[in-house]
Tab-separated table of C-alpha atoms and ligand atoms in Angstrom:
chain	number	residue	atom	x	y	z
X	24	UNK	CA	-71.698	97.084	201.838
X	25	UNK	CA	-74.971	98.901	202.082
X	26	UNK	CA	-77.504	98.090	199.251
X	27	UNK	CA	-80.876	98.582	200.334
X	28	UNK	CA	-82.177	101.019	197.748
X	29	UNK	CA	-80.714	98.679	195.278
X	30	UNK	CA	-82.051	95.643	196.540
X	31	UNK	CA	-85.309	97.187	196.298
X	32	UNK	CA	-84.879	98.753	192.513
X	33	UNK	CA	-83.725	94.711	191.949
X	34	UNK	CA	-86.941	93.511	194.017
X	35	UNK	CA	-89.326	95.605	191.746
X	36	UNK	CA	-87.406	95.262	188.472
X	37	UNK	CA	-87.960	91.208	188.859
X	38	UNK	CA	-91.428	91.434	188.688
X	39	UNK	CA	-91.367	93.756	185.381
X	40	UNK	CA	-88.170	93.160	183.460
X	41	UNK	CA	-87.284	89.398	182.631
X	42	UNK	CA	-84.491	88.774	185.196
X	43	UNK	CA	-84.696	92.160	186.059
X	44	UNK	CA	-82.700	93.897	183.571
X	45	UNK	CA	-81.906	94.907	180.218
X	46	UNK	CA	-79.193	92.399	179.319
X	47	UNK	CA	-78.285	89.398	180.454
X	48	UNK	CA	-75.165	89.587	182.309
X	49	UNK	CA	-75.844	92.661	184.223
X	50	UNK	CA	-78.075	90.271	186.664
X	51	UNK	CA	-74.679	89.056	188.149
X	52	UNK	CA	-75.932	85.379	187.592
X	53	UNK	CA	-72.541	83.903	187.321
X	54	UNK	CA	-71.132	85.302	190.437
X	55	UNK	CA	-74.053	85.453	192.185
X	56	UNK	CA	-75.814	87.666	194.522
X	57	UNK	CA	-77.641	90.985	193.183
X	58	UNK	CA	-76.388	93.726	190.913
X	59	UNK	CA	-76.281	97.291	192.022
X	60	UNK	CA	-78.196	99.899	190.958
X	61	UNK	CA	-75.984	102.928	189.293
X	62	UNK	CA	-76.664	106.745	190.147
X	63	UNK	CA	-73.826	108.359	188.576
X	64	UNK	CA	-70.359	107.820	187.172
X	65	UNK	CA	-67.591	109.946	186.389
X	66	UNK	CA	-64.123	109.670	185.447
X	67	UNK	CA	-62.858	105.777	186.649
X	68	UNK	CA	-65.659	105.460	189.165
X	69	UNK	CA	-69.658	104.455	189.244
X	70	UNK	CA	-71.705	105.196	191.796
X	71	UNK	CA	-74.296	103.548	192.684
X	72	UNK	CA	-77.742	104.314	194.792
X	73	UNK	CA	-76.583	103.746	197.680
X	74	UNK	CA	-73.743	105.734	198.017
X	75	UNK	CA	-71.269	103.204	197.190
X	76	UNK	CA	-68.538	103.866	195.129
X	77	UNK	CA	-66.774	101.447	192.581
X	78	UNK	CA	-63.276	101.966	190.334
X	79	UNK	CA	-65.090	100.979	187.387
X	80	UNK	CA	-63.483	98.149	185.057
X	81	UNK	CA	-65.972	97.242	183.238
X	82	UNK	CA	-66.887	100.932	181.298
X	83	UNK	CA	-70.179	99.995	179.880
X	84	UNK	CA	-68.794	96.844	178.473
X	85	UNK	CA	-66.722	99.021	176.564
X	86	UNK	CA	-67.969	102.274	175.208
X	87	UNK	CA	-66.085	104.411	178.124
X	88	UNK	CA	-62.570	104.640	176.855
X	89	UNK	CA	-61.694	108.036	177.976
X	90	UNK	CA	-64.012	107.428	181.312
X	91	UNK	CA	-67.475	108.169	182.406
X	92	UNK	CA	-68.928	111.564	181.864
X	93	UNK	CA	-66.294	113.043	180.514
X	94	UNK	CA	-66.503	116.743	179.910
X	95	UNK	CA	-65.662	117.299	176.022
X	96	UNK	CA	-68.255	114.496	175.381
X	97	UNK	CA	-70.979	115.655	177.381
X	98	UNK	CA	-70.663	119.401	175.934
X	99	UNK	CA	-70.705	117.398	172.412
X	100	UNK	CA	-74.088	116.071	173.244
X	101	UNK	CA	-75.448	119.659	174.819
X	102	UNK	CA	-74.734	121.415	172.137
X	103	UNK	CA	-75.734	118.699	169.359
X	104	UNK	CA	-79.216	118.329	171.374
X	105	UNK	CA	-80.216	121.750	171.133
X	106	UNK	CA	-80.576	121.428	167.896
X	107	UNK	CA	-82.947	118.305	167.922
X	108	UNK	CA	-82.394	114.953	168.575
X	109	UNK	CA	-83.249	113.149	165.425
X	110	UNK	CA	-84.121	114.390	161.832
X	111	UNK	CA	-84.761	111.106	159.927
X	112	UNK	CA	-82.989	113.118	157.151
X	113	UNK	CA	-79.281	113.376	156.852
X	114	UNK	CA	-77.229	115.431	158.963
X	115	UNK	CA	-73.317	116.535	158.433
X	116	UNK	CA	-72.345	114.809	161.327
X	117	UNK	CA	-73.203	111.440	159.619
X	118	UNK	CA	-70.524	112.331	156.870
X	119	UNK	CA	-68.133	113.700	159.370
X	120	UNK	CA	-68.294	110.322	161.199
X	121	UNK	CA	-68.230	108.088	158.214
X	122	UNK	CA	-65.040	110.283	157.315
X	123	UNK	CA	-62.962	109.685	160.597
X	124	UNK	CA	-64.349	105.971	160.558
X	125	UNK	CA	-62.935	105.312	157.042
X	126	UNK	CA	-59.535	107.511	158.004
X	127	UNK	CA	-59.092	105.679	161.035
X	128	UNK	CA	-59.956	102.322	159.665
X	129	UNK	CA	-57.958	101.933	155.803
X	130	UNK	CA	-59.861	98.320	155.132
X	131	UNK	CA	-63.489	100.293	155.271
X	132	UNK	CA	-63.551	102.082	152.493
X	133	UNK	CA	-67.234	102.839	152.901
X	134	UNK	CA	-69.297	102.712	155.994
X	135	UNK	CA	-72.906	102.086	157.364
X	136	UNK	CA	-74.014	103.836	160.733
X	137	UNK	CA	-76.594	101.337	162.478
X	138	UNK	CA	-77.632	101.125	166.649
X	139	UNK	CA	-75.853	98.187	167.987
X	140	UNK	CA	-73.418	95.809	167.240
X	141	UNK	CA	-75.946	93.236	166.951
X	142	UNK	CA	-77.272	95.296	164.028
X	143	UNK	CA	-73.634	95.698	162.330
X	144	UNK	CA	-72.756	92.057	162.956
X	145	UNK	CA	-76.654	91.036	161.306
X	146	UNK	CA	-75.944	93.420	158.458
X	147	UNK	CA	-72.071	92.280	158.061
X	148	UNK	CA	-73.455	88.523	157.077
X	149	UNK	CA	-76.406	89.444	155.192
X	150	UNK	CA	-73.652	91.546	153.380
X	151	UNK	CA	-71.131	88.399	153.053
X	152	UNK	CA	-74.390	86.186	152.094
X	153	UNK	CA	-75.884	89.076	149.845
X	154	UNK	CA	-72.416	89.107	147.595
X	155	UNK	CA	-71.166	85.912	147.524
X	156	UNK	CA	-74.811	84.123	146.987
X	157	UNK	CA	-73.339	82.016	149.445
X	158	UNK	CA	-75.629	80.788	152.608
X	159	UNK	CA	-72.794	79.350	154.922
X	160	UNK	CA	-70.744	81.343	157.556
X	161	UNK	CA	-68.423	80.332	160.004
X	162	UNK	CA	-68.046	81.348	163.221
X	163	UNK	CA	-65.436	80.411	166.502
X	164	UNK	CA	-66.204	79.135	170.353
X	165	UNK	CA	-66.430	81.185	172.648
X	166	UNK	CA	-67.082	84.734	170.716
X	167	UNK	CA	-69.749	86.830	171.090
X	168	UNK	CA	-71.277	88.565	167.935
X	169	UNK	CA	-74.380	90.211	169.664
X	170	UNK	CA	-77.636	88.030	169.936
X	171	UNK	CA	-78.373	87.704	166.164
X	172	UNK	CA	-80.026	84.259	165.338
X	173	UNK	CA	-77.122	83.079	163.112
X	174	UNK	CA	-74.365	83.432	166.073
X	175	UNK	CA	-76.145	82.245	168.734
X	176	UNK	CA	-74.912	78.879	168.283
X	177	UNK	CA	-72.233	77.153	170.669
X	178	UNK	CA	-71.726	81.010	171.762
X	179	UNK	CA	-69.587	82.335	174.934
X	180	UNK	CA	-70.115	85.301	177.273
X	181	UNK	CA	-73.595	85.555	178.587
X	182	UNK	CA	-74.648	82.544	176.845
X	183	UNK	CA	-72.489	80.594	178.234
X	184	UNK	CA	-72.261	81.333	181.608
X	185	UNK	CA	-76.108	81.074	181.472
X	186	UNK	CA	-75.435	77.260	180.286
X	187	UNK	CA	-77.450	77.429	177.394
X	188	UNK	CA	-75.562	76.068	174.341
X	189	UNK	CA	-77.641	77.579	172.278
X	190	UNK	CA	-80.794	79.734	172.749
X	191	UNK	CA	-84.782	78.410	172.314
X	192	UNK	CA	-86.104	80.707	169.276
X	193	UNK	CA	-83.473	80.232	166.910
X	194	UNK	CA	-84.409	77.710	164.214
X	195	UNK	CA	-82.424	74.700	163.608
X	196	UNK	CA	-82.673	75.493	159.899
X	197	UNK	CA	-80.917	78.607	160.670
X	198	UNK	CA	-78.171	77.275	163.418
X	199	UNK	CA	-77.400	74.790	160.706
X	200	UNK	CA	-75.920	77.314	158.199
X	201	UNK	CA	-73.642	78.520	161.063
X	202	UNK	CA	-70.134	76.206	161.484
X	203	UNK	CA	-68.221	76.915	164.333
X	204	UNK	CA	-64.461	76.188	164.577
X	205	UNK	CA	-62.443	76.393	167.723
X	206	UNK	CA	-60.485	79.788	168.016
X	207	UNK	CA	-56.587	79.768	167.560
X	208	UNK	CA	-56.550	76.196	165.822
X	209	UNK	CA	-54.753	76.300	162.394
X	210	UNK	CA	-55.878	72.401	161.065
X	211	UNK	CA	-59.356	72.570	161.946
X	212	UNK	CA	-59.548	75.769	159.820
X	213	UNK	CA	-57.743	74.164	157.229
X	214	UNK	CA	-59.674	71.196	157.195
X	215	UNK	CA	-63.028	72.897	156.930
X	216	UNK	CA	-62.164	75.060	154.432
X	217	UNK	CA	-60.775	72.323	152.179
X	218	UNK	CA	-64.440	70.441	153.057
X	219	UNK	CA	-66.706	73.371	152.245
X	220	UNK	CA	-64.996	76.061	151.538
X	221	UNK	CA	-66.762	76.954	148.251
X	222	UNK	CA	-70.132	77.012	150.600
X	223	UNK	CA	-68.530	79.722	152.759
X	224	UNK	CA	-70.736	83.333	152.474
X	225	UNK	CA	-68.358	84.523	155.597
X	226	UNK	CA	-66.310	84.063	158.263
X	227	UNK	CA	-66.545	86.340	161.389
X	228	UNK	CA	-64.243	86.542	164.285
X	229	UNK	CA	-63.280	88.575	167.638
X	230	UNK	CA	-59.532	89.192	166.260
X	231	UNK	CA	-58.703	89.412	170.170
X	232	UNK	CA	-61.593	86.889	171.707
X	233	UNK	CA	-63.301	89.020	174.975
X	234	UNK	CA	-66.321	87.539	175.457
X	235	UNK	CA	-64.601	84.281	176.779
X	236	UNK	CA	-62.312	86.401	178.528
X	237	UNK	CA	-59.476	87.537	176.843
X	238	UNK	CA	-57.958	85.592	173.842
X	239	UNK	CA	-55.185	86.913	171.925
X	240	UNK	CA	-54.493	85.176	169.010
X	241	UNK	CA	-51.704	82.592	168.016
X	242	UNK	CA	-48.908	84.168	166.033
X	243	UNK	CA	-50.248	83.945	161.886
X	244	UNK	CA	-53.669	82.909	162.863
X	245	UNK	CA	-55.638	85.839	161.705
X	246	UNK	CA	-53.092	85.701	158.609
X	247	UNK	CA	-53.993	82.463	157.734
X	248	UNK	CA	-57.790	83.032	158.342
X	249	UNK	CA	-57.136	85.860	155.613
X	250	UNK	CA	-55.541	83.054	153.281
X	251	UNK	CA	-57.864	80.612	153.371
X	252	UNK	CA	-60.598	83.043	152.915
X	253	UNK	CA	-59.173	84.504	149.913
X	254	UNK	CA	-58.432	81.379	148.621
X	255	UNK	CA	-61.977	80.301	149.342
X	256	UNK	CA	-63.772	83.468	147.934
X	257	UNK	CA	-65.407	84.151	151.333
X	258	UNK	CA	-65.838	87.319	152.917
X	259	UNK	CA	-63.703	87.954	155.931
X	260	UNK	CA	-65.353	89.815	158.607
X	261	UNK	CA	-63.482	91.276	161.721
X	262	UNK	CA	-65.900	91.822	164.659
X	263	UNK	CA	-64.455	95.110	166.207
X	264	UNK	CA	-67.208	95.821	168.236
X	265	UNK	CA	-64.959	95.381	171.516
X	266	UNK	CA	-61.345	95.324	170.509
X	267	UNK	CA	-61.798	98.702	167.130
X	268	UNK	CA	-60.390	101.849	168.272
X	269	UNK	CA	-59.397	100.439	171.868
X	270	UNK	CA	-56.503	97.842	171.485
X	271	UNK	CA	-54.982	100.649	169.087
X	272	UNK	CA	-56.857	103.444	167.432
X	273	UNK	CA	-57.252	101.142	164.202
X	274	UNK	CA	-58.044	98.328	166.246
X	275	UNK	CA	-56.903	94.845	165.839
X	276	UNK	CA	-56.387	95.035	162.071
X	277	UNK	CA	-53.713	97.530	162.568
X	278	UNK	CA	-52.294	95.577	165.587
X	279	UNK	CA	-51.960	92.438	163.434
X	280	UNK	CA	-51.654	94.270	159.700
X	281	UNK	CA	-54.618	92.348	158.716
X	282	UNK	CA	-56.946	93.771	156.044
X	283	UNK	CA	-60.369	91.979	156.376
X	284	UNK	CA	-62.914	92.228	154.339
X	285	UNK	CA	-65.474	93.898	156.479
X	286	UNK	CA	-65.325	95.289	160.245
X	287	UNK	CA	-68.143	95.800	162.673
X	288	UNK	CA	-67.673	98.382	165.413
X	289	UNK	CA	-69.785	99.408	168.456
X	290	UNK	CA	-69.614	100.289	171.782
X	291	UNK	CA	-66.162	103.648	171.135
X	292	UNK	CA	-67.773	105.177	168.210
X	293	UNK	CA	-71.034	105.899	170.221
X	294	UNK	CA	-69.040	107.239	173.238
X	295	UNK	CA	-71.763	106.062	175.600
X	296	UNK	CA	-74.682	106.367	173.072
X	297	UNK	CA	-76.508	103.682	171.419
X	298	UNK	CA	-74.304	102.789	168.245
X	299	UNK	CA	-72.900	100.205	165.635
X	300	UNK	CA	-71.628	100.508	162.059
X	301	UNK	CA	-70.442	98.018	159.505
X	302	UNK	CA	-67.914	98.868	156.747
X	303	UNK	CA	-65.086	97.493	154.648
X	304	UNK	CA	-64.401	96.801	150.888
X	305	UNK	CA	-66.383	99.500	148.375
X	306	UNK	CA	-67.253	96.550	145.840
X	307	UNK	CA	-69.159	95.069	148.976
X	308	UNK	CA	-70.700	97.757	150.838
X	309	UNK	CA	-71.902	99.235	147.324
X	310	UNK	CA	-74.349	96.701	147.386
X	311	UNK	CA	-76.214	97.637	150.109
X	312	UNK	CA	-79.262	99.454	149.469
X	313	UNK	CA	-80.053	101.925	147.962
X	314	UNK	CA	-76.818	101.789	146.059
X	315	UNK	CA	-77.277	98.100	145.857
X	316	UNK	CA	-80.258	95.266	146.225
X	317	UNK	CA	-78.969	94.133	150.089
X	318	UNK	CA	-81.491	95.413	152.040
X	319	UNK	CA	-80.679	97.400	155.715
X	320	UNK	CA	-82.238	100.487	157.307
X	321	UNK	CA	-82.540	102.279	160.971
X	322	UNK	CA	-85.118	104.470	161.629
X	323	UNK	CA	-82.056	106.117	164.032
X	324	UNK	CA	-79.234	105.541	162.411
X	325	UNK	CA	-76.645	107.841	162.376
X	326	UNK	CA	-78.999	110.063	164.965
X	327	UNK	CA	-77.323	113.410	165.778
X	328	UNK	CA	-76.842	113.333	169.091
X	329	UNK	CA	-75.166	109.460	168.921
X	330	UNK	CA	-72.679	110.777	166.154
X	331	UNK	CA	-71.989	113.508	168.409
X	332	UNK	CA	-70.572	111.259	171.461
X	333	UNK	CA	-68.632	109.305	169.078
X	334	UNK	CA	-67.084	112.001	167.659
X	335	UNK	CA	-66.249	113.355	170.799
X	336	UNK	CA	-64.700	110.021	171.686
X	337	UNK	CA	-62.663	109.524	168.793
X	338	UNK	CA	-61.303	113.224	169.448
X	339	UNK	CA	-60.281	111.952	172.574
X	340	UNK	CA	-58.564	108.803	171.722
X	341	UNK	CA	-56.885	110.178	168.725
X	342	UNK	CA	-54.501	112.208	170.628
X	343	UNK	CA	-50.941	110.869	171.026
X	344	UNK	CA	-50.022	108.700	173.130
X	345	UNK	CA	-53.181	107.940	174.317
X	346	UNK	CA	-53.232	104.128	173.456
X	347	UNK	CA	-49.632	103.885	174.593
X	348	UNK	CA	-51.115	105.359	177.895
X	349	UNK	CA	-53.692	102.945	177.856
X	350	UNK	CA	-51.065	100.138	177.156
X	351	UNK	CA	-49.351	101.021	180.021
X	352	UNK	CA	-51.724	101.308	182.242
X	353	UNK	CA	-53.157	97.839	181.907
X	354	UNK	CA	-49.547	96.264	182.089
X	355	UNK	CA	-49.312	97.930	185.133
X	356	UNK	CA	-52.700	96.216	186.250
X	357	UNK	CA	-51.880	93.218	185.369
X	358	UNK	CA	-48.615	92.663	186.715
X	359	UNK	CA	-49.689	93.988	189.977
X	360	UNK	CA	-52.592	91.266	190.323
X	361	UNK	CA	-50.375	88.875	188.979
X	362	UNK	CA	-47.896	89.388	191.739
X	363	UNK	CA	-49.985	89.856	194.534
X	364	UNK	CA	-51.892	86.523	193.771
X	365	UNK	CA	-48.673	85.271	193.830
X	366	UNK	CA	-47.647	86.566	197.381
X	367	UNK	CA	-50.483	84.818	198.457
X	368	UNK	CA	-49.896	81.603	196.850
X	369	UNK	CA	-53.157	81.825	194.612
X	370	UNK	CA	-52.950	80.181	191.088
X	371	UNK	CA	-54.011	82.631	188.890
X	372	UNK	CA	-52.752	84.396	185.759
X	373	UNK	CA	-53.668	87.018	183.038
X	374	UNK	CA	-53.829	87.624	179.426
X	375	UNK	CA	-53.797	91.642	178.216
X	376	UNK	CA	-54.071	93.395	175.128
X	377	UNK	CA	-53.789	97.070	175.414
X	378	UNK	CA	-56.809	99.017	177.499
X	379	UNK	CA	-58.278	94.894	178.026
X	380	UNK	CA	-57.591	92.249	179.923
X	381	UNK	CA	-58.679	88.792	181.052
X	382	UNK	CA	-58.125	86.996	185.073
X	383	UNK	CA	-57.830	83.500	185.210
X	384	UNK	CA	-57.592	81.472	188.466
X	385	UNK	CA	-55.389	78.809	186.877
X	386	UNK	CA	-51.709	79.073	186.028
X	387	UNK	CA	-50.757	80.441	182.450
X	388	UNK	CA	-50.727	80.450	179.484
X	389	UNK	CA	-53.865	81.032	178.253
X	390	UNK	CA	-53.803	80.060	174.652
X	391	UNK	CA	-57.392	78.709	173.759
X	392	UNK	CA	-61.096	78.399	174.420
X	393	UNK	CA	-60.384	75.255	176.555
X	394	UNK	CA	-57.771	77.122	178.468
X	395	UNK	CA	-59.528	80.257	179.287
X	396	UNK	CA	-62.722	77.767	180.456
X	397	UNK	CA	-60.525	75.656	182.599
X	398	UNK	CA	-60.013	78.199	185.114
X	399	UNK	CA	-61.569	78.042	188.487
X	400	UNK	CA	-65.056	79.730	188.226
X	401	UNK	CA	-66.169	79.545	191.393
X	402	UNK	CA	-62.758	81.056	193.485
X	403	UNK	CA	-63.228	84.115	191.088
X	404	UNK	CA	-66.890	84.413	191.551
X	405	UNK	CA	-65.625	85.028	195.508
X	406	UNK	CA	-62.463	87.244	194.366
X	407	UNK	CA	-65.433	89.150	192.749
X	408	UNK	CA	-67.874	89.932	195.401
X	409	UNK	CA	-64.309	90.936	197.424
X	410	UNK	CA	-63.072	93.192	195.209
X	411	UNK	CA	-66.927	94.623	195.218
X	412	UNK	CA	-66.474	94.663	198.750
X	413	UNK	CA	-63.674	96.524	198.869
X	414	UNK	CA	-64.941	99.093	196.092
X	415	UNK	CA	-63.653	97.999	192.933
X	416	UNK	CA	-66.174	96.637	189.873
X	417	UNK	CA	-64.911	93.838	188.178
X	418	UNK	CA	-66.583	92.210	185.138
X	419	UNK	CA	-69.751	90.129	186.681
X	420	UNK	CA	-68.478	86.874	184.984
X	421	UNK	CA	-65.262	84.701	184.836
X	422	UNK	CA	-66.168	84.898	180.717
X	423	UNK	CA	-65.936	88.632	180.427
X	424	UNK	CA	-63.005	90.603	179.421
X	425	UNK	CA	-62.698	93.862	181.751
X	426	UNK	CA	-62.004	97.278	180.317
X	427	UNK	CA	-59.425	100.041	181.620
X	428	UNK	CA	-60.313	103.809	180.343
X	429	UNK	CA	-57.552	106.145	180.119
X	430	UNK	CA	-59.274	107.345	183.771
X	431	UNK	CA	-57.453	104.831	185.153
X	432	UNK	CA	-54.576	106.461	186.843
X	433	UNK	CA	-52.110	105.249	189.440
X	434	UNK	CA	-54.419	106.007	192.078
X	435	UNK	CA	-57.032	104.043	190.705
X	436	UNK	CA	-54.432	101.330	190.149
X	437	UNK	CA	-53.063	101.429	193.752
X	438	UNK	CA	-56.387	101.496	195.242
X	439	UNK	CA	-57.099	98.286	192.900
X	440	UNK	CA	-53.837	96.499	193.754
X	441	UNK	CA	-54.711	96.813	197.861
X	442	UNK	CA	-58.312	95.601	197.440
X	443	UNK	CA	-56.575	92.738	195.803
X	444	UNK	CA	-54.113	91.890	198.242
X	445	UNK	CA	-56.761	91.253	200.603
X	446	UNK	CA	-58.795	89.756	198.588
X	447	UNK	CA	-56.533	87.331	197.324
X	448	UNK	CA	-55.657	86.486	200.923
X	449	UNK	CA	-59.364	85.516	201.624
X	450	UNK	CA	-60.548	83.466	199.217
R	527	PLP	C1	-70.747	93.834	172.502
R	527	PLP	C2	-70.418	93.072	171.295
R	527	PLP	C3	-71.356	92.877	170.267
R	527	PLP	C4	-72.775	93.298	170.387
R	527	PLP	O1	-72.938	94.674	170.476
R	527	PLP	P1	-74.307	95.244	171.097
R	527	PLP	O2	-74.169	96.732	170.950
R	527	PLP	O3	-74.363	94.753	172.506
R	527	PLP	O4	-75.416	94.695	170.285
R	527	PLP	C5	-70.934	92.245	169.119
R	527	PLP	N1	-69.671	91.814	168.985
R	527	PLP	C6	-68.755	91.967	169.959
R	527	PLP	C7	-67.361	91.482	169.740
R	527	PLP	C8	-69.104	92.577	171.153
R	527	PLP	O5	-68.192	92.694	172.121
């Protein structure tokens, strides 16, 4: 595979960009080698600057549900940015967003537009901590809230794989306040919640773990998380950032019929634009200011040309059949990889929630933390670089849930499925 202009763009980036990028992962430290450089992408494919092309599964880490570049989003943005790309007053399409957010999503009865998910996690506990006078929160192994001090304790995806249990910079004071329970474990929730429960501000949670691949959760767990913490008095908080508006259009809580508290969301509702928002339960979010005394503000937030994307987006995704589409498509994935691994005699399994998925190299189930972190890191690190090879872009990380857009058609699929077949035959 020819990289040369990206090997340089790497070479030079080094010297001015701490690991050379923007965010961790995207340095391809856990598989090794050197990421590529991207020139374009459209539809299911990226392109990078070398003239490589990739069927794309990772979509931004998220964002690019209905595929790169896709026409009805990119004339949202042309036509929004004509007009001026921020205002720092409000603009309709602030309301218009907080109305499809809060139609979509029944538990968020108001909403907050923010930049990141970061942001809308940070805000979502200062929220729980802000109402409840409550200092506490609780948090699970192996999920990824953004890199907030609070949750960057004991957490997965980039953290992990980067072997730091926790990061230098976060005070001890601070990690403290943060207890961390293993995901899909019904005691050890019990059991904590009977100790301190009364200290609890929140508790937040993936609903579907991806940041340690892909953990669906245990028949009744997310029910009895919604017991205990109405039983407790603390604020449930769904982190939707990954799973709202993709595993079906209202996310996991409508998946599961859970009603939490409060929801963060990301990555969709900016359709490829920087973007977070936090919302939930009036009584809470009418405490934030100025309504309220919890203080939280964004020089950008809600900008014009962001809303705009995730508008577009949601237009997309909110046409029928889209998610069963989506469904489909990753079954179809799955099974495929899952077969062909076995025609060559390679343990290896998957776990799928609709438009997600997580590879193991072990054999199944995958129930837990321990399960997903017991599979062989270092044969999928080479079924990575030979899917690369061979022109399909998988998630640079054993830890990383991968993405399907509803791009990904049967050709994209079948072209997927061959690459695998020989790759699975190689490693
Ligand atoms: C990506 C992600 C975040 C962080 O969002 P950023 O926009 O990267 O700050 C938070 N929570 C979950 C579940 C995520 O997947």
């Amino acid at each position: 595979m020819k990289n040369d202009r990206s090997h340089d763009l790497f070479t030079r980036a080094l010297e001015l960009i701490p690991g050379g990028v923007n965010s961790p992962v995207r340095a391809f430290k856990s598989v090794g080698g050197e990421p590529f450089f991207a020139a374009r992408a459209e539809g299911a494919y990226l392109f990078d600057v070398d003239g490589n092309r990739f069927v794309d599964y990772v979509g931004s880490w998220g964002p690019m549900i209905a595929g790169h570049a896709h026409p009805q989003v990119l004339d949202a943005v042309a036509r929004t940015m004509r007009d001026g790309l921020s205002f720092g007053v409000p603009s309709a399409l602030e309301v218009t967003m907080a109305e499809a957010i809060t139609q979509i999503m029944p538990s968020c009865e108001m909403v907050r537009m923010v930049n990141s998910g970061t942001e809308a996690t940070l805000s979502a506990i200062r929220v729980a901590r802000g109402a409840t006078g409550r200092t506490r929160i609780v948090k699970f192994e192996g999920c990824y809230h953004g890199h907030g001090d609070s949750f960057l304790v004991k957490a997965g995806s980039g953290v992990m794989t980067l072997g730091l249990p926790n990061s230098p910079g976060v005070p001890a004071a601070l990690a403290d306040l943060t207890l961390t329970l293993p995901y899909n474990d019904f005691d050890a929730a019990t059991k904590l919640f009977d100790e301190v429960g009364g200290e609890i501000a929140g508790l937040i949670i993936e609903p579907i773990v991806g940041n340690a691949n892909c953990i669906l959760p245990r028949d009744g767990y997310l029910q009895h998380l919604r017991e205990l913490c109405t039983r407790h008095g603390t604020v449930l908080i769904f982190d939707e950032v990954m799973t709202g508006f993709r595993v079906a259009l209202g996310g996991a809580q409508q998946l599961y019929g859970i009603t939490p508290d409060l929801s963060t969301f990301g990555k969709i509702i900016g359709g490829g634009m920087p973007v977070g928002a936090y919302g939930g339960r009036r009584d809470l979010m009418a405490q934030v200011a100025p309504s309220g005394p919890i203080y939280q503000a964004g020089t950008l937030s809600g900008n014009p040309v962001a809303m705009a994307a995730g508008l577009a987006t949601l237009d997309l995704i909110r046409a029928p059949g889209f998610h069963a589409a989506l469904e489909r498509g990753t079954h179809r994935l799955c099974d495929g990889l899952e077969a062909a691994a076995r025609e060559a005699g390679i343990a290896f399994t998957t776990t799928r929630a609709p438009g997600m998925f997580g590879l193991y190299f072990r054999e199944g189930p995958v129930k837990t933390f321990e399960d997903a972190k017991a599979s062989d890191t270092a044969r999928f690190n080479r079924f990575f670089h030979a899917m690369l090879e061979r022109g399909v872009y998988l998630a640079p990380s054993a830890f990383e849930a991968g993405f399907m857009s509803s791009a990904h058609g049967d050709a994209e699929i079948a072209l997927t499925l061959a690459a695998a077949r020989e790759a699975f035959t190689n490693l």
